[in-house]
JSON list of C-alpha atoms and ligand atoms in Angstrom, two decimals:
[
{"chain": "S", "resi": 27, "resn": "MET", "atom": "CA", "xyz": [-104.87, 39.77, -20.44]},
{"chain": "S", "resi": 28, "resn": "LYS", "atom": "CA", "xyz": [-103.35, 36.36, -21.62]},
{"chain": "S", "resi": 29, "resn": "VAL", "atom": "CA", "xyz": [-100.08, 36.90, -19.52]},
{"chain": "S", "resi": 30, "resn": "PHE", "atom": "CA", "xyz": [-102.08, 37.84, -16.49]},
{"chain": "S", "resi": 31, "resn": "PHE", "atom": "CA", "xyz": [-104.37, 34.89, -16.77]},
{"chain": "S", "resi": 32, "resn": "GLY", "atom": "CA", "xyz": [-101.20, 32.59, -17.08]},
{"chain": "S", "resi": 33, "resn": "SER", "atom": "CA", "xyz": [-99.66, 33.73, -13.96]},
{"chain": "S", "resi": 34, "resn": "LEU", "atom": "CA", "xyz": [-103.10, 33.66, -11.99]},
{"chain": "S", "resi": 35, "resn": "VAL", "atom": "CA", "xyz": [-103.25, 29.98, -12.95]},
{"chain": "S", "resi": 36, "resn": "VAL", "atom": "CA", "xyz": [-99.86, 29.35, -11.78]},
{"chain": "S", "resi": 37, "resn": "PHE", "atom": "CA", "xyz": [-100.61, 31.00, -8.56]},
{"chain": "S", "resi": 38, "resn": "LEU", "atom": "CA", "xyz": [-103.74, 28.98, -7.78]},
{"chain": "S", "resi": 39, "resn": "PHE", "atom": "CA", "xyz": [-102.03, 25.73, -8.24]},
{"chain": "S", "resi": 40, "resn": "LEU", "atom": "CA", "xyz": [-98.87, 26.33, -6.19]},
{"chain": "S", "resi": 41, "resn": "SER", "atom": "CA", "xyz": [-99.99, 28.33, -3.26]},
{"chain": "S", "resi": 42, "resn": "CYS", "atom": "CA", "xyz": [-100.25, 26.49, 0.13]},
{"chain": "S", "resi": 43, "resn": "ASN", "atom": "CA", "xyz": [-103.66, 27.57, 0.76]},
{"chain": "S", "resi": 44, "resn": "SER", "atom": "CA", "xyz": [-106.41, 30.21, -0.01]},
{"chain": "S", "resi": 45, "resn": "SER", "atom": "CA", "xyz": [-105.20, 32.72, 2.63]},
{"chain": "S", "resi": 46, "resn": "GLU", "atom": "CA", "xyz": [-101.76, 32.82, 1.20]},
{"chain": "S", "resi": 47, "resn": "LYS", "atom": "CA", "xyz": [-103.10, 33.76, -2.25]},
{"chain": "S", "resi": 48, "resn": "VAL", "atom": "CA", "xyz": [-104.05, 37.19, -0.82]},
{"chain": "S", "resi": 49, "resn": "GLU", "atom": "CA", "xyz": [-100.70, 37.71, 1.23]},
{"chain": "S", "resi": 50, "resn": "ASN", "atom": "CA", "xyz": [-98.15, 36.84, -1.55]},
{"chain": "S", "resi": 51, "resn": "LYS", "atom": "CA", "xyz": [-99.90, 39.05, -4.16]},
{"chain": "S", "resi": 52, "resn": "VAL", "atom": "CA", "xyz": [-98.20, 42.47, -4.82]},
{"chain": "S", "resi": 53, "resn": "VAL", "atom": "CA", "xyz": [-100.48, 44.90, -6.78]},
{"chain": "S", "resi": 54, "resn": "ILE", "atom": "CA", "xyz": [-98.19, 47.27, -9.16]},
{"chain": "S", "resi": 55, "resn": "THR", "atom": "CA", "xyz": [-99.84, 50.32, -10.72]},
{"chain": "S", "resi": 56, "resn": "ASP", "atom": "CA", "xyz": [-97.97, 52.22, -13.65]},
{"chain": "S", "resi": 57, "resn": "GLY", "atom": "CA", "xyz": [-100.60, 55.06, -13.75]},
{"chain": "S", "resi": 58, "resn": "THR", "atom": "CA", "xyz": [-102.71, 53.48, -16.44]},
{"chain": "S", "resi": 59, "resn": "LYS", "atom": "CA", "xyz": [-102.81, 49.79, -15.71]},
{"chain": "S", "resi": 60, "resn": "THR", "atom": "CA", "xyz": [-102.75, 47.56, -12.47]},
{"chain": "S", "resi": 61, "resn": "TYR", "atom": "CA", "xyz": [-100.85, 44.42, -12.35]},
{"chain": "S", "resi": 62, "resn": "ASP", "atom": "CA", "xyz": [-101.08, 41.67, -9.72]},
{"chain": "S", "resi": 63, "resn": "VAL", "atom": "CA", "xyz": [-97.64, 40.19, -9.17]},
{"chain": "S", "resi": 64, "resn": "TYR", "atom": "CA", "xyz": [-96.99, 36.71, -7.35]},
{"chain": "S", "resi": 65, "resn": "GLN", "atom": "CA", "xyz": [-93.78, 37.26, -5.20]},
{"chain": "S", "resi": 66, "resn": "PRO", "atom": "CA", "xyz": [-92.37, 33.98, -4.44]},
{"chain": "S", "resi": 67, "resn": "SER", "atom": "CA", "xyz": [-90.42, 33.56, -1.12]},
{"chain": "S", "resi": 68, "resn": "GLU", "atom": "CA", "xyz": [-86.82, 32.19, -1.06]},
{"chain": "S", "resi": 69, "resn": "MET", "atom": "CA", "xyz": [-88.42, 29.02, 0.17]},
{"chain": "S", "resi": 70, "resn": "SER", "atom": "CA", "xyz": [-91.02, 28.58, -2.59]},
{"chain": "S", "resi": 71, "resn": "SER", "atom": "CA", "xyz": [-88.19, 29.19, -5.32]},
{"chain": "S", "resi": 72, "resn": "LEU", "atom": "CA", "xyz": [-86.20, 26.54, -3.55]},
{"chain": "S", "resi": 73, "resn": "MET", "atom": "CA", "xyz": [-89.29, 24.04, -3.55]},
{"chain": "S", "resi": 74, "resn": "LYS", "atom": "CA", "xyz": [-89.80, 24.76, -7.16]},
{"chain": "S", "resi": 75, "resn": "GLY", "atom": "CA", "xyz": [-86.30, 23.82, -7.90]},
{"chain": "S", "resi": 76, "resn": "MET", "atom": "CA", "xyz": [-86.52, 20.69, -5.78]},
{"chain": "S", "resi": 77, "resn": "TYR", "atom": "CA", "xyz": [-89.81, 19.77, -7.60]},
{"chain": "S", "resi": 78, "resn": "ALA", "atom": "CA", "xyz": [-88.04, 20.11, -11.17]},
{"chain": "S", "resi": 79, "resn": "TYR", "atom": "CA", "xyz": [-85.02, 18.15, -9.84]},
{"chain": "S", "resi": 80, "resn": "ASN", "atom": "CA", "xyz": [-87.15, 15.31, -8.54]},
{"chain": "S", "resi": 81, "resn": "MET", "atom": "CA", "xyz": [-89.04, 15.26, -11.74]},
{"chain": "S", "resi": 82, "resn": "GLN", "atom": "CA", "xyz": [-85.86, 14.50, -13.57]},
{"chain": "S", "resi": 83, "resn": "LEU", "atom": "CA", "xyz": [-84.83, 12.02, -11.24]},
{"chain": "S", "resi": 84, "resn": "LYS", "atom": "CA", "xyz": [-87.95, 10.29, -11.49]},
{"chain": "S", "resi": 85, "resn": "ALA", "atom": "CA", "xyz": [-87.71, 10.14, -15.37]},
{"chain": "S", "resi": 86, "resn": "ASP", "atom": "CA", "xyz": [-83.99, 8.86, -15.08]},
{"chain": "S", "resi": 87, "resn": "ILE", "atom": "CA", "xyz": [-84.83, 6.09, -12.57]},
{"chain": "S", "resi": 88, "resn": "GLU", "atom": "CA", "xyz": [-87.87, 5.04, -14.47]},
{"chain": "S", "resi": 89, "resn": "ALA", "atom": "CA", "xyz": [-85.64, 4.82, -17.77]},
{"chain": "S", "resi": 90, "resn": "GLY", "atom": "CA", "xyz": [-83.26, 2.66, -15.72]},
{"chain": "S", "resi": 91, "resn": "LYS", "atom": "CA", "xyz": [-80.26, 5.08, -15.86]},
{"chain": "S", "resi": 92, "resn": "GLU", "atom": "CA", "xyz": [-77.52, 4.70, -13.48]},
{"chain": "S", "resi": 93, "resn": "LEU", "atom": "CA", "xyz": [-77.73, 7.71, -11.27]},
{"chain": "S", "resi": 94, "resn": "THR", "atom": "CA", "xyz": [-74.22, 9.53, -11.69]},
{"chain": "S", "resi": 95, "resn": "GLY", "atom": "CA", "xyz": [-74.95, 12.74, -9.99]},
{"chain": "S", "resi": 96, "resn": "GLU", "atom": "CA", "xyz": [-74.73, 13.47, -6.16]},
{"chain": "S", "resi": 97, "resn": "PHE", "atom": "CA", "xyz": [-77.04, 15.02, -3.71]},
{"chain": "S", "resi": 98, "resn": "PRO", "atom": "CA", "xyz": [-77.37, 18.48, -4.48]},
{"chain": "S", "resi": 99, "resn": "GLU", "atom": "CA", "xyz": [-75.91, 20.51, -1.69]},
{"chain": "S", "resi": 100, "resn": "GLU", "atom": "CA", "xyz": [-78.33, 23.52, -2.67]},
{"chain": "S", "resi": 101, "resn": "PHE", "atom": "CA", "xyz": [-81.07, 21.39, -0.98]},
{"chain": "S", "resi": 102, "resn": "LEU", "atom": "CA", "xyz": [-79.47, 22.35, 2.41]},
{"chain": "S", "resi": 103, "resn": "ASP", "atom": "CA", "xyz": [-80.95, 25.61, 2.07]},
{"chain": "S", "resi": 104, "resn": "ILE", "atom": "CA", "xyz": [-83.98, 24.46, 3.23]},
{"chain": "S", "resi": 105, "resn": "HIS", "atom": "CA", "xyz": [-82.63, 24.93, 6.55]},
{"chain": "S", "resi": 106, "resn": "SER", "atom": "CA", "xyz": [-82.19, 28.60, 6.11]},
{"chain": "S", "resi": 107, "resn": "ALA", "atom": "CA", "xyz": [-84.25, 29.86, 3.27]},
{"chain": "S", "resi": 108, "resn": "VAL", "atom": "CA", "xyz": [-86.80, 32.55, 4.01]},
{"chain": "S", "resi": 109, "resn": "LEU", "atom": "CA", "xyz": [-90.39, 31.42, 4.10]},
{"chain": "S", "resi": 110, "resn": "SER", "atom": "CA", "xyz": [-93.31, 33.45, 3.18]},
{"chain": "S", "resi": 111, "resn": "ASP", "atom": "CA", "xyz": [-94.86, 35.83, 5.73]},
{"chain": "S", "resi": 112, "resn": "THR", "atom": "CA", "xyz": [-97.69, 33.40, 6.69]},
{"chain": "S", "resi": 113, "resn": "LYS", "atom": "CA", "xyz": [-95.26, 30.46, 7.33]},
{"chain": "S", "resi": 114, "resn": "LEU", "atom": "CA", "xyz": [-93.22, 29.72, 10.35]},
{"chain": "S", "resi": 115, "resn": "ARG", "atom": "CA", "xyz": [-90.02, 27.48, 10.58]},
{"chain": "S", "resi": 116, "resn": "ASN", "atom": "CA", "xyz": [-91.77, 25.60, 13.55]},
{"chain": "S", "resi": 117, "resn": "GLU", "atom": "CA", "xyz": [-90.50, 22.12, 15.21]},
{"chain": "S", "resi": 118, "resn": "ASN", "atom": "CA", "xyz": [-92.48, 20.42, 12.78]},
{"chain": "S", "resi": 119, "resn": "PHE", "atom": "CA", "xyz": [-90.75, 22.06, 9.88]},
{"chain": "S", "resi": 120, "resn": "LYS", "atom": "CA", "xyz": [-87.52, 21.55, 11.19]},
{"chain": "S", "resi": 121, "resn": "HIS", "atom": "CA", "xyz": [-88.15, 17.77, 11.98]},
{"chain": "S", "resi": 122, "resn": "TYR", "atom": "CA", "xyz": [-89.42, 17.08, 8.34]},
{"chain": "S", "resi": 123, "resn": "SER", "atom": "CA", "xyz": [-86.70, 19.34, 6.75]},
{"chain": "S", "resi": 124, "resn": "ALA", "atom": "CA", "xyz": [-84.12, 17.00, 8.22]},
{"chain": "S", "resi": 125, "resn": "LYS", "atom": "CA", "xyz": [-85.79, 13.78, 7.61]},
{"chain": "S", "resi": 126, "resn": "PHE", "atom": "CA", "xyz": [-86.26, 14.98, 3.79]},
{"chain": "S", "resi": 127, "resn": "ILE", "atom": "CA", "xyz": [-82.61, 15.84, 3.44]},
{"chain": "S", "resi": 128, "resn": "GLU", "atom": "CA", "xyz": [-81.59, 12.50, 5.11]},
{"chain": "S", "resi": 129, "resn": "ALA", "atom": "CA", "xyz": [-83.79, 10.55, 2.63]},
{"chain": "S", "resi": 130, "resn": "GLN", "atom": "CA", "xyz": [-82.87, 12.72, -0.47]},
{"chain": "S", "resi": 131, "resn": "ARG", "atom": "CA", "xyz": [-79.12, 12.12, 0.44]},
{"chain": "S", "resi": 132, "resn": "ASP", "atom": "CA", "xyz": [-79.78, 8.27, 0.66]},
{"chain": "S", "resi": 133, "resn": "ILE", "atom": "CA", "xyz": [-80.82, 8.07, -2.99]},
{"chain": "S", "resi": 134, "resn": "PHE", "atom": "CA", "xyz": [-77.40, 8.60, -4.00]},
{"chain": "S", "resi": 135, "resn": "SER", "atom": "CA", "xyz": [-75.85, 6.11, -1.30]},
{"chain": "S", "resi": 136, "resn": "GLN", "atom": "CA", "xyz": [-73.88, 3.48, -2.93]},
{"chain": "S", "resi": 137, "resn": "ASP", "atom": "CA", "xyz": [-74.22, 0.77, -0.34]},
{"chain": "S", "resi": 138, "resn": "SER", "atom": "CA", "xyz": [-77.91, 0.55, 0.45]},
{"chain": "S", "resi": 139, "resn": "LEU", "atom": "CA", "xyz": [-79.84, -2.57, 0.65]},
{"chain": "S", "resi": 140, "resn": "SER", "atom": "CA", "xyz": [-83.22, -1.00, -0.63]},
{"chain": "S", "resi": 141, "resn": "SER", "atom": "CA", "xyz": [-83.76, -0.29, -4.37]},
{"chain": "S", "resi": 142, "resn": "VAL", "atom": "CA", "xyz": [-83.36, 3.13, -5.73]},
{"chain": "S", "resi": 143, "resn": "GLU", "atom": "CA", "xyz": [-86.99, 3.31, -6.58]},
{"chain": "S", "resi": 144, "resn": "GLU", "atom": "CA", "xyz": [-87.85, 2.73, -2.80]},
{"chain": "S", "resi": 145, "resn": "ARG", "atom": "CA", "xyz": [-85.43, 5.31, -1.60]},
{"chain": "S", "resi": 146, "resn": "TYR", "atom": "CA", "xyz": [-86.54, 7.79, -4.15]},
{"chain": "S", "resi": 147, "resn": "ASN", "atom": "CA", "xyz": [-90.22, 7.36, -3.16]},
{"chain": "S", "resi": 148, "resn": "ASN", "atom": "CA", "xyz": [-89.09, 7.49, 0.61]},
{"chain": "S", "resi": 149, "resn": "SER", "atom": "CA", "xyz": [-87.75, 10.97, 0.06]},
{"chain": "S", "resi": 150, "resn": "ILE", "atom": "CA", "xyz": [-90.77, 11.96, -1.67]},
{"chain": "S", "resi": 151, "resn": "ASN", "atom": "CA", "xyz": [-93.01, 10.72, 0.98]},
{"chain": "S", "resi": 152, "resn": "MET", "atom": "CA", "xyz": [-90.90, 13.02, 3.39]},
{"chain": "S", "resi": 153, "resn": "CYS", "atom": "CA", "xyz": [-92.19, 16.04, 1.11]},
{"chain": "S", "resi": 154, "resn": "LEU", "atom": "CA", "xyz": [-95.61, 14.76, 1.41]},
{"chain": "S", "resi": 155, "resn": "SER", "atom": "CA", "xyz": [-95.35, 14.36, 5.22]},
{"chain": "S", "resi": 156, "resn": "CYS", "atom": "CA", "xyz": [-94.32, 17.90, 5.76]},
{"chain": "S", "resi": 157, "resn": "HIS", "atom": "CA", "xyz": [-96.80, 19.35, 3.32]},
{"chain": "S", "resi": 158, "resn": "LYS", "atom": "CA", "xyz": [-99.61, 17.58, 5.02]},
{"chain": "S", "resi": 159, "resn": "THR", "atom": "CA", "xyz": [-99.16, 19.70, 8.11]},
{"chain": "S", "resi": 160, "resn": "GLU", "atom": "CA", "xyz": [-97.21, 22.75, 6.67]},
{"chain": "S", "resi": 161, "resn": "CYS", "atom": "CA", "xyz": [-98.65, 23.47, 3.15]},
{"chain": "S", "resi": 162, "resn": "THR", "atom": "CA", "xyz": [-101.26, 21.28, 1.57]},
{"chain": "S", "resi": 163, "resn": "GLY", "atom": "CA", "xyz": [-101.89, 23.15, -1.70]},
{"chain": "S", "resi": 164, "resn": "PRO", "atom": "CA", "xyz": [-99.18, 21.51, -3.64]},
{"chain": "S", "resi": 165, "resn": "ILE", "atom": "CA", "xyz": [-99.75, 17.79, -2.36]},
{"chain": "S", "resi": 166, "resn": "PRO", "atom": "CA", "xyz": [-101.64, 16.56, -5.64]},
{"chain": "S", "resi": 167, "resn": "LYS", "atom": "CA", "xyz": [-98.71, 17.82, -7.58]},
{"chain": "S", "resi": 168, "resn": "ILE", "atom": "CA", "xyz": [-96.18, 16.22, -5.36]},
{"chain": "S", "resi": 169, "resn": "LYS", "atom": "CA", "xyz": [-97.89, 12.89, -5.55]},
{"chain": "S", "resi": 170, "resn": "LYS", "atom": "CA", "xyz": [-97.16, 12.88, -9.29]},
{"chain": "S", "resi": 171, "resn": "LEU", "atom": "CA", "xyz": [-93.49, 12.60, -8.34]},
{"chain": "S", "resi": 172, "resn": "LEU", "atom": "CA", "xyz": [-94.14, 9.23, -6.83]},
{"chain": "S", "resi": 173, "resn": "ILE", "atom": "CA", "xyz": [-92.94, 6.20, -8.76]},
{"chain": "S", "resi": 174, "resn": "LYS", "atom": "CA", "xyz": [-95.95, 3.79, -8.97]},
{"chain": "H", "resi": 128, "resn": "HEC", "atom": "C1", "xyz": [-89.91, 20.42, 5.92]},
{"chain": "H", "resi": 128, "resn": "HEC", "atom": "C2", "xyz": [-91.04, 20.76, 5.14]},
{"chain": "H", "resi": 128, "resn": "HEC", "atom": "C3", "xyz": [-91.21, 20.73, 3.72]},
{"chain": "H", "resi": 128, "resn": "HEC", "atom": "C4", "xyz": [-90.65, 19.68, 2.83]},
{"chain": "H", "resi": 128, "resn": "HEC", "atom": "C5", "xyz": [-89.67, 18.58, 3.42]},
{"chain": "H", "resi": 128, "resn": "HEC", "atom": "C6", "xyz": [-90.96, 20.11, 1.64]},
{"chain": "H", "resi": 128, "resn": "HEC", "atom": "N1", "xyz": [-91.80, 21.14, 1.67]},
{"chain": "H", "resi": 128, "resn": "HEC", "atom": "FE1", "xyz": [-92.45, 22.11, -0.13]},
{"chain": "H", "resi": 128, "resn": "HEC", "atom": "N2", "xyz": [-93.10, 23.67, 1.05]},
{"chain": "H", "resi": 128, "resn": "HEC", "atom": "C7", "xyz": [-92.97, 23.61, 2.41]},
{"chain": "H", "resi": 128, "resn": "HEC", "atom": "C8", "xyz": [-93.52, 25.00, 2.66]},
{"chain": "H", "resi": 128, "resn": "HEC", "atom": "C9", "xyz": [-93.55, 25.46, 4.16]},
{"chain": "H", "resi": 128, "resn": "HEC", "atom": "C10", "xyz": [-93.92, 25.71, 1.57]},
{"chain": "H", "resi": 128, "resn": "HEC", "atom": "C11", "xyz": [-94.32, 27.07, 1.42]},
{"chain": "H", "resi": 128, "resn": "HEC", "atom": "C12", "xyz": [-93.16, 27.90, 1.29]},
{"chain": "H", "resi": 128, "resn": "HEC", "atom": "C13", "xyz": [-93.40, 29.47, 1.41]},
{"chain": "H", "resi": 128, "resn": "HEC", "atom": "O1", "xyz": [-94.62, 29.84, 1.29]},
{"chain": "H", "resi": 128, "resn": "HEC", "atom": "O2", "xyz": [-92.45, 30.15, 1.78]},
{"chain": "H", "resi": 128, "resn": "HEC", "atom": "C14", "xyz": [-93.75, 24.68, 0.51]},
{"chain": "H", "resi": 128, "resn": "HEC", "atom": "C15", "xyz": [-93.99, 24.99, -0.90]},
{"chain": "H", "resi": 128, "resn": "HEC", "atom": "C16", "xyz": [-93.77, 24.18, -2.01]},
{"chain": "H", "resi": 128, "resn": "HEC", "atom": "C17", "xyz": [-94.29, 24.46, -3.10]},
{"chain": "H", "resi": 128, "resn": "HEC", "atom": "C18", "xyz": [-94.89, 25.62, -3.64]},
{"chain": "H", "resi": 128, "resn": "HEC", "atom": "C19", "xyz": [-93.89, 26.61, -4.31]},
{"chain": "H", "resi": 128, "resn": "HEC", "atom": "C20", "xyz": [-94.58, 27.77, -4.75]},
{"chain": "H", "resi": 128, "resn": "HEC", "atom": "O3", "xyz": [-94.88, 27.66, -6.14]},
{"chain": "H", "resi": 128, "resn": "HEC", "atom": "O4", "xyz": [-94.79, 28.69, -3.93]},
{"chain": "H", "resi": 128, "resn": "HEC", "atom": "C21", "xyz": [-94.09, 23.17, -3.96]},
{"chain": "H", "resi": 128, "resn": "HEC", "atom": "C22", "xyz": [-94.44, 22.75, -5.46]},
{"chain": "H", "resi": 128, "resn": "HEC", "atom": "C23", "xyz": [-93.26, 22.31, -3.06]},
{"chain": "H", "resi": 128, "resn": "HEC", "atom": "N3", "xyz": [-93.13, 22.82, -1.76]},
{"chain": "H", "resi": 128, "resn": "HEC", "atom": "C24", "xyz": [-92.81, 20.91, -3.34]},
{"chain": "H", "resi": 128, "resn": "HEC", "atom": "C25", "xyz": [-91.98, 20.12, -2.50]},
{"chain": "H", "resi": 128, "resn": "HEC", "atom": "C26", "xyz": [-91.35, 19.06, -3.05]},
{"chain": "H", "resi": 128, "resn": "HEC", "atom": "C27", "xyz": [-91.44, 18.34, -4.39]},
{"chain": "H", "resi": 128, "resn": "HEC", "atom": "C28", "xyz": [-90.81, 18.58, -1.91]},
{"chain": "H", "resi": 128, "resn": "HEC", "atom": "C29", "xyz": [-89.71, 17.32, -1.82]},
{"chain": "H", "resi": 128, "resn": "HEC", "atom": "C30", "xyz": [-88.83, 17.07, -2.89]},
{"chain": "H", "resi": 128, "resn": "HEC", "atom": "C31", "xyz": [-91.03, 19.26, -0.82]},
{"chain": "H", "resi": 128, "resn": "HEC", "atom": "N4", "xyz": [-91.95, 20.42, -1.07]},
{"chain": "H", "resi": 128, "resn": "HEC", "atom": "C32", "xyz": [-90.55, 19.28, 0.54]},
{"chain": "H", "resi": 128, "resn": "HEC", "atom": "C33", "xyz": [-92.76, 22.69, 3.27]},
{"chain": "H", "resi": 128, "resn": "HEC", "atom": "C34", "xyz": [-91.81, 21.64, 2.72]}
]
């Protein structure tokens, strides 16, 4: 019961909107018990990875560490990862995914005139711009990535 409750909470927080909560749920029955299993799409797994990565980046920037890493090329999967059944790779999505990749790459640029905080926040604002039209659920969570 405890396990089930845990996964349900994750589910409610991270889904784009209420209709998807139903669509992404797979019910598994083993004869005696029924389990509701959340099936993340390739895109949602990528998004979770991008979230975790940027959380670490924020911590490093706030701690004043010099960024030694490079732009993670895996993020380019945003152009091809399979979305949930309810989501489409429409023109809006394509527009913002290109903008986001550009902004995220810019964080690691050596010869930029703007500060790293500014460039980092720009890229998080691109997450938010896309989410405002494509997937509103995680917006409060993404806002926490912004450096104040
Ligand atoms: C080009 C549009 C776009 C950009 C840019 C974007 N997202 Fe998303 N995000 C989506 C869509 C669409 C989904 C839903 C994916 C699905 O259901 O297949 C999603 C899902 C998510 C989820 C929910 C994952 C889950 O648990 O199912 C989180 C969290 C998230 N994004 C965070 C981020 C963060 C952080 C960034 C920037 C670092 C970002 N997104 C950039 C469109 C975008």
